[in-house]
Coordinates of C-alpha atoms and ligand atoms in Angstrom, one line a residue:
X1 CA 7.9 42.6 -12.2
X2 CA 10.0 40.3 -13.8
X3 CA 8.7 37.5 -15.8
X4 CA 9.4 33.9 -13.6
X5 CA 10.6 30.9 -15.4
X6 CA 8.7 27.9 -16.5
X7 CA 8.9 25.0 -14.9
X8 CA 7.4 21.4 -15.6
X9 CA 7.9 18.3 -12.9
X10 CA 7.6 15.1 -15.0
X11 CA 6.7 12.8 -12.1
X12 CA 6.3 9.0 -12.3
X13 CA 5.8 6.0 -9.3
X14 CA 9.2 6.6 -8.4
X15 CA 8.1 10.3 -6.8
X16 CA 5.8 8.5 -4.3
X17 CA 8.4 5.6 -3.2
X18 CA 9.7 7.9 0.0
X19 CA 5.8 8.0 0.9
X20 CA 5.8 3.9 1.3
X21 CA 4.1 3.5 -2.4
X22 CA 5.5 0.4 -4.5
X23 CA 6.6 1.5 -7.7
X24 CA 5.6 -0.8 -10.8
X25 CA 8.6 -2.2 -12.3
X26 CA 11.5 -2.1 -8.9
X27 CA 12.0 -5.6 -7.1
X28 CA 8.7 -6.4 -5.3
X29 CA 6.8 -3.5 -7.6
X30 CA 3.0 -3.9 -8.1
X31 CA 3.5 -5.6 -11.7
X32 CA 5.3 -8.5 -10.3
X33 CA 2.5 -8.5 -7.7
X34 CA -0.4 -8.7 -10.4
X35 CA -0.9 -9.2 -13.8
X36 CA -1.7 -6.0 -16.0
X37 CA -3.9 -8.1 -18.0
X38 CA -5.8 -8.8 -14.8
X39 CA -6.3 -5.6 -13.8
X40 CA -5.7 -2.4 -15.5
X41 CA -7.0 -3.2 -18.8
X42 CA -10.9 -2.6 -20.3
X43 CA -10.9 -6.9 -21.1
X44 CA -10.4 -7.3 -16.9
X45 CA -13.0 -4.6 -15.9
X46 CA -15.4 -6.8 -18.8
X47 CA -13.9 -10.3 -17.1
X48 CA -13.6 -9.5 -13.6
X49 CA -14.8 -6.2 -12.4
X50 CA -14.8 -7.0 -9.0
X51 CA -11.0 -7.8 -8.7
X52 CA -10.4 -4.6 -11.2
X53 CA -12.4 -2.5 -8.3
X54 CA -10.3 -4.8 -5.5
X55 CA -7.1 -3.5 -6.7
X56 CA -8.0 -0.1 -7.2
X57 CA -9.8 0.4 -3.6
X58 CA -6.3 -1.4 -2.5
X59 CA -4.1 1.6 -3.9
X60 CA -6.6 3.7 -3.0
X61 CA -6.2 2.8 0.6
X62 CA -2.7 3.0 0.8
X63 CA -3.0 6.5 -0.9
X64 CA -5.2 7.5 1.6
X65 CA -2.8 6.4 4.3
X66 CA 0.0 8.0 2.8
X67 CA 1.8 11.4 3.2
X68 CA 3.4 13.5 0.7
X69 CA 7.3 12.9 0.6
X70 CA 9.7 15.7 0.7
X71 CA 9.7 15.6 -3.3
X72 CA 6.1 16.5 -3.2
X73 CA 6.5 19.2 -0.8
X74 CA 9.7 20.7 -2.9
X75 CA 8.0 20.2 -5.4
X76 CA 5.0 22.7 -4.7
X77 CA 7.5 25.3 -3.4
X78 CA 9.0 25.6 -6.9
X79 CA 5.7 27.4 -7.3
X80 CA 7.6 30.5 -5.6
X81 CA 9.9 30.7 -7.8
X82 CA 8.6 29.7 -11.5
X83 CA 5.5 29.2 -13.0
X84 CA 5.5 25.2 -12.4
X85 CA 3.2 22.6 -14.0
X86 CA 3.8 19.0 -12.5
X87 CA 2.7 16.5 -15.4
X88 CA 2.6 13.3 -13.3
X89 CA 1.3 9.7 -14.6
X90 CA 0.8 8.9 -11.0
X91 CA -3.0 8.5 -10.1
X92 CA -2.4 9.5 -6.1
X93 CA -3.0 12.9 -5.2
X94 CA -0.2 13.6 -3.2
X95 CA 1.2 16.3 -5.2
X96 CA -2.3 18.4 -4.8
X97 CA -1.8 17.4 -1.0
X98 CA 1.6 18.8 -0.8
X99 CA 0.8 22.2 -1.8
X100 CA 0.5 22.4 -6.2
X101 CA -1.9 24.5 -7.6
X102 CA -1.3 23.1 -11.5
X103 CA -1.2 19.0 -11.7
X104 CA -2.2 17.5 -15.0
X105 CA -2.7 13.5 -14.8
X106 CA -1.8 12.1 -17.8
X107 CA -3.2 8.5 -16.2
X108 CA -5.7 9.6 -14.6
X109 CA -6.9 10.1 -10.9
X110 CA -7.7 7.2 -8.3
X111 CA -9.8 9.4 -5.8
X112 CA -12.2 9.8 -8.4
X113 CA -14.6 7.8 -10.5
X114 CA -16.4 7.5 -13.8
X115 CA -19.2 5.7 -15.6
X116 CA -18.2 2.3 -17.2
X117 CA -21.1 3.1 -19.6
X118 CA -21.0 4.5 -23.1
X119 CA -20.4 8.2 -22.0
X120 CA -17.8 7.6 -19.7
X121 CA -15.9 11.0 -20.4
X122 CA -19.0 13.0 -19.7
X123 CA -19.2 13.7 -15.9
X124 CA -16.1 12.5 -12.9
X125 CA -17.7 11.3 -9.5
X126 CA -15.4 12.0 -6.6
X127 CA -14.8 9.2 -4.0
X128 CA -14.9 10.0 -0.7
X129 CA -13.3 7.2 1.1
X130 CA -11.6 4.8 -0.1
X131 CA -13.9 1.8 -1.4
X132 CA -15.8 2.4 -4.7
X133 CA -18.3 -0.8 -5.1
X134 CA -20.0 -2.4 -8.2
X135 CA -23.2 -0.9 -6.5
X136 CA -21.9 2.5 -6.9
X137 CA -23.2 3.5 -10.3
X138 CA -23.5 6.7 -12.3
X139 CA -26.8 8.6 -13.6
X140 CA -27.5 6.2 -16.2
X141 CA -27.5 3.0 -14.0
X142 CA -23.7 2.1 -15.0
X143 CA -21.4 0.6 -12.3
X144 CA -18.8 3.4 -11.4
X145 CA -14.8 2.4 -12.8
X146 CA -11.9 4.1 -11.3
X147 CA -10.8 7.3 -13.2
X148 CA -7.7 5.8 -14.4
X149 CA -6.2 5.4 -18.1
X150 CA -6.1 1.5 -18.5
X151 CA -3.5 -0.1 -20.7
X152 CA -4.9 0.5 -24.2
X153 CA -7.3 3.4 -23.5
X154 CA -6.2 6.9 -25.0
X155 CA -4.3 9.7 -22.9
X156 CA -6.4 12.4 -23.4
X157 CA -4.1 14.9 -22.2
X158 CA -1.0 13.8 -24.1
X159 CA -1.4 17.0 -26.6
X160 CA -2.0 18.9 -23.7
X161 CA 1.0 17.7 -21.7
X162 CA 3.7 18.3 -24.7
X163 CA 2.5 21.8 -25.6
X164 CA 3.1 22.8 -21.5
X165 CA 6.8 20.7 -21.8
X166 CA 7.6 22.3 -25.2
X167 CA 7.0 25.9 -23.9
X168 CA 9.2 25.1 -20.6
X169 CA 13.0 26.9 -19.5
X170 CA 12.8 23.6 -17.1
X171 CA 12.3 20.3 -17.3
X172 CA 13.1 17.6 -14.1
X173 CA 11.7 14.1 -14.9
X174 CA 11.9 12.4 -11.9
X175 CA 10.9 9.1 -10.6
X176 CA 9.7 7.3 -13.9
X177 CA 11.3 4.2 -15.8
X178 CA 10.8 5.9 -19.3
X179 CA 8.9 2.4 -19.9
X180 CA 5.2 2.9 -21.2
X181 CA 4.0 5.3 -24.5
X182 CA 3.3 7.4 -25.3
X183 CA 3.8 9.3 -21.8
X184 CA 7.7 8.5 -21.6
X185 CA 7.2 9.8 -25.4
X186 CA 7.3 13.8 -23.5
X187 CA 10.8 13.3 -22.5
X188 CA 11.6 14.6 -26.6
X189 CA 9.1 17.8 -25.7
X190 CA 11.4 19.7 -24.8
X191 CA 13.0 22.7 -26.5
X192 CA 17.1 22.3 -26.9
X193 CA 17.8 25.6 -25.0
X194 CA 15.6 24.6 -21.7
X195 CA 17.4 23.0 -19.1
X196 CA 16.6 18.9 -18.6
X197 CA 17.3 17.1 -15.1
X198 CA 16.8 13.2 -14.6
X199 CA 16.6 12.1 -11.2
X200 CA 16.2 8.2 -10.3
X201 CA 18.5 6.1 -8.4
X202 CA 18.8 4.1 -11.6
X203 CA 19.1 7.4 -14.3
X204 CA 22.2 6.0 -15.4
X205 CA 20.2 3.0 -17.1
X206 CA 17.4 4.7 -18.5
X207 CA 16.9 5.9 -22.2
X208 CA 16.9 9.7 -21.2
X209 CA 18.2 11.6 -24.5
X210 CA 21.1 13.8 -25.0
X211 CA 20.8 17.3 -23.1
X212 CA 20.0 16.0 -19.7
X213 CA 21.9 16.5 -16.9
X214 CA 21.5 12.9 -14.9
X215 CA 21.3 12.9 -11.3
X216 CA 21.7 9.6 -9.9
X217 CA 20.0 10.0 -6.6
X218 CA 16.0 9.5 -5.1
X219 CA 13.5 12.2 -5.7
X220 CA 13.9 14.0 -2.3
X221 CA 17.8 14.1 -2.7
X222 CA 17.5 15.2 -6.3
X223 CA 15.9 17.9 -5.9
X224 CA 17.8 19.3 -2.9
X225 CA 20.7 19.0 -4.4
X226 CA 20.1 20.9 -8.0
X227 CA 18.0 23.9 -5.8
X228 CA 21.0 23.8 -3.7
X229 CA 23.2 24.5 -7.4
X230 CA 20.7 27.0 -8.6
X231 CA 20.9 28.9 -5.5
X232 CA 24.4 29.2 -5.9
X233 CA 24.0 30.1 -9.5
X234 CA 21.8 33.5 -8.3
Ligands
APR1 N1 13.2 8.4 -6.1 C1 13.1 8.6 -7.5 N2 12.9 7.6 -8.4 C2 12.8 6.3 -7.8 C3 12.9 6.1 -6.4 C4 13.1 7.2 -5.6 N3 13.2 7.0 -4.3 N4 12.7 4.7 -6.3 C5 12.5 4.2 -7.5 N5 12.6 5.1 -8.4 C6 12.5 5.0 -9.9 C7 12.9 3.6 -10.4 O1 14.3 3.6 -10.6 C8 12.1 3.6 -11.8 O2 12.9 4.2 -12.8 O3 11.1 5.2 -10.2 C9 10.9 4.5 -11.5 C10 9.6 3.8 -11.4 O4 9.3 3.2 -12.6 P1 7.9 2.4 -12.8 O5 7.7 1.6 -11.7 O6 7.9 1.8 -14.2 O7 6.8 3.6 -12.8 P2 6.4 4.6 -13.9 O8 7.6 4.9 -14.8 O9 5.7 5.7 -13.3 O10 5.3 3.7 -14.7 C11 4.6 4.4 -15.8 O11 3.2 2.4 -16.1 O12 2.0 0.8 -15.0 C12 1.9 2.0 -15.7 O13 0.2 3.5 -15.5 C13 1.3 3.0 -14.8 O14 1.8 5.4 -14.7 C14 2.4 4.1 -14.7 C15 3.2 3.9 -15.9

């Protein structure tokens, strides 16, 4: 039996546009919507944690209502084919709902919850639906916070992530503006001799270093078209 290939998926918001899901940073994205500051920071939840809950239950809902997209679904059929980690800094879930076994969340995951007391780390409360209220607290008494990585918190698994990319033959970041650290900081994990594919619509402007091959094209597309190359390459 031979042994298959590694493969990582580098996924951003980009992967979940073809579901209906606003990107961040695109015309009409969610930062342009709201104000970071206001909501995905520790200083909100302390201000305002009602509006910080708001605009999580918000995504969560349109999660909820979402499907995978084609890129998802490709996506877990790599798992055929290679030994495939997806390393997304989306918080949805669609990736475990299309079908892949091995998804680490570098930001964290909306369908489930934490303590916003002292041990927050210690134990993750799944939501069910898709509202999580100020009334909804942990064992000790403290209201329950979205299990997301706010701007300023640590990326617990950063170390994690760039051990998995630096041991990959295959690296496809797709779908992520290369904008916030240190996540977009794993597009350097990579060995030399593995082979590196960006797909966005916008690749051609990003900071993607030497090495990878740039396909200018949406997530779905992108990845059709380099199976469809590596098909022929068999
Ligand atoms: N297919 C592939 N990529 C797409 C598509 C598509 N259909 N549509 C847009 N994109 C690309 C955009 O060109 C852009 O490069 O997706 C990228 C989205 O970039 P951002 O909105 O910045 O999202 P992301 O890079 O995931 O943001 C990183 O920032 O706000 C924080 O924690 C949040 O995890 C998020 C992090």
């Amino acid at each position: 039996m031979t042994q298959k290939q590694k493969l990582v998926i580098f996924s951003g918001a980009g992967m979940c546009a073809e579901s209906g899901i606003s990107t961040f940073r695109d015309t009409g994205g969610l930062w342009e919507k709201f104000k970071v500051e206001d909501v995905a920071t520790p200083q909100a939840w302390t201000a305002d944690p009602e509006k910080v809950q708001h605009f999580y239950n918000q995504r969560r809902k349109q999660i909820l209502d979402a499907s995978p997209n084609s890129a998802h679904l490709q996506t877990a059929e790599f798992e055929k084919y290679y030994e495939t980690t997806v390393i997304t800094q989306n918080v949805d879930d669609l990736h475990e709902r299309a079908g892949s076994s091995q998804v680490l969340h570098l930001h964290g995951n909306i369908r489930q919850a934490k303590s916003s007391g002292p041990n927050q780390e210690r134990k993750l409360y799944p939501i069910e639906g898709w509202e999580l209220s100020l009334t909804d607290t942990c064992d000790e008494g403290f209201p329950l916070r979205p299990n997301v990585v706010w701007f300023g918190e640590e990326v617990p698994m950063l170390e994690t992530a760039a051990k998995i990319i630096s041991k990959t033959d295959i690296f496809i970041v797709i779908g992520t503006s290369l904008n916030v650290y240190p996540a977009a900081g794993l597009i350097h994990a990579a060995k030399n001799d593995s082979k590196k594919i960006i797909i966005d619509p916008h690749a051609n402007e990003l900071n993607a270093p030497a090495g990878f091959e740039v396909l200018k094209m949406g997530a779905g597309e992108g990845l059709k078209y380099w199976r469809k190359k590596m098909e022929n390459l068999f």
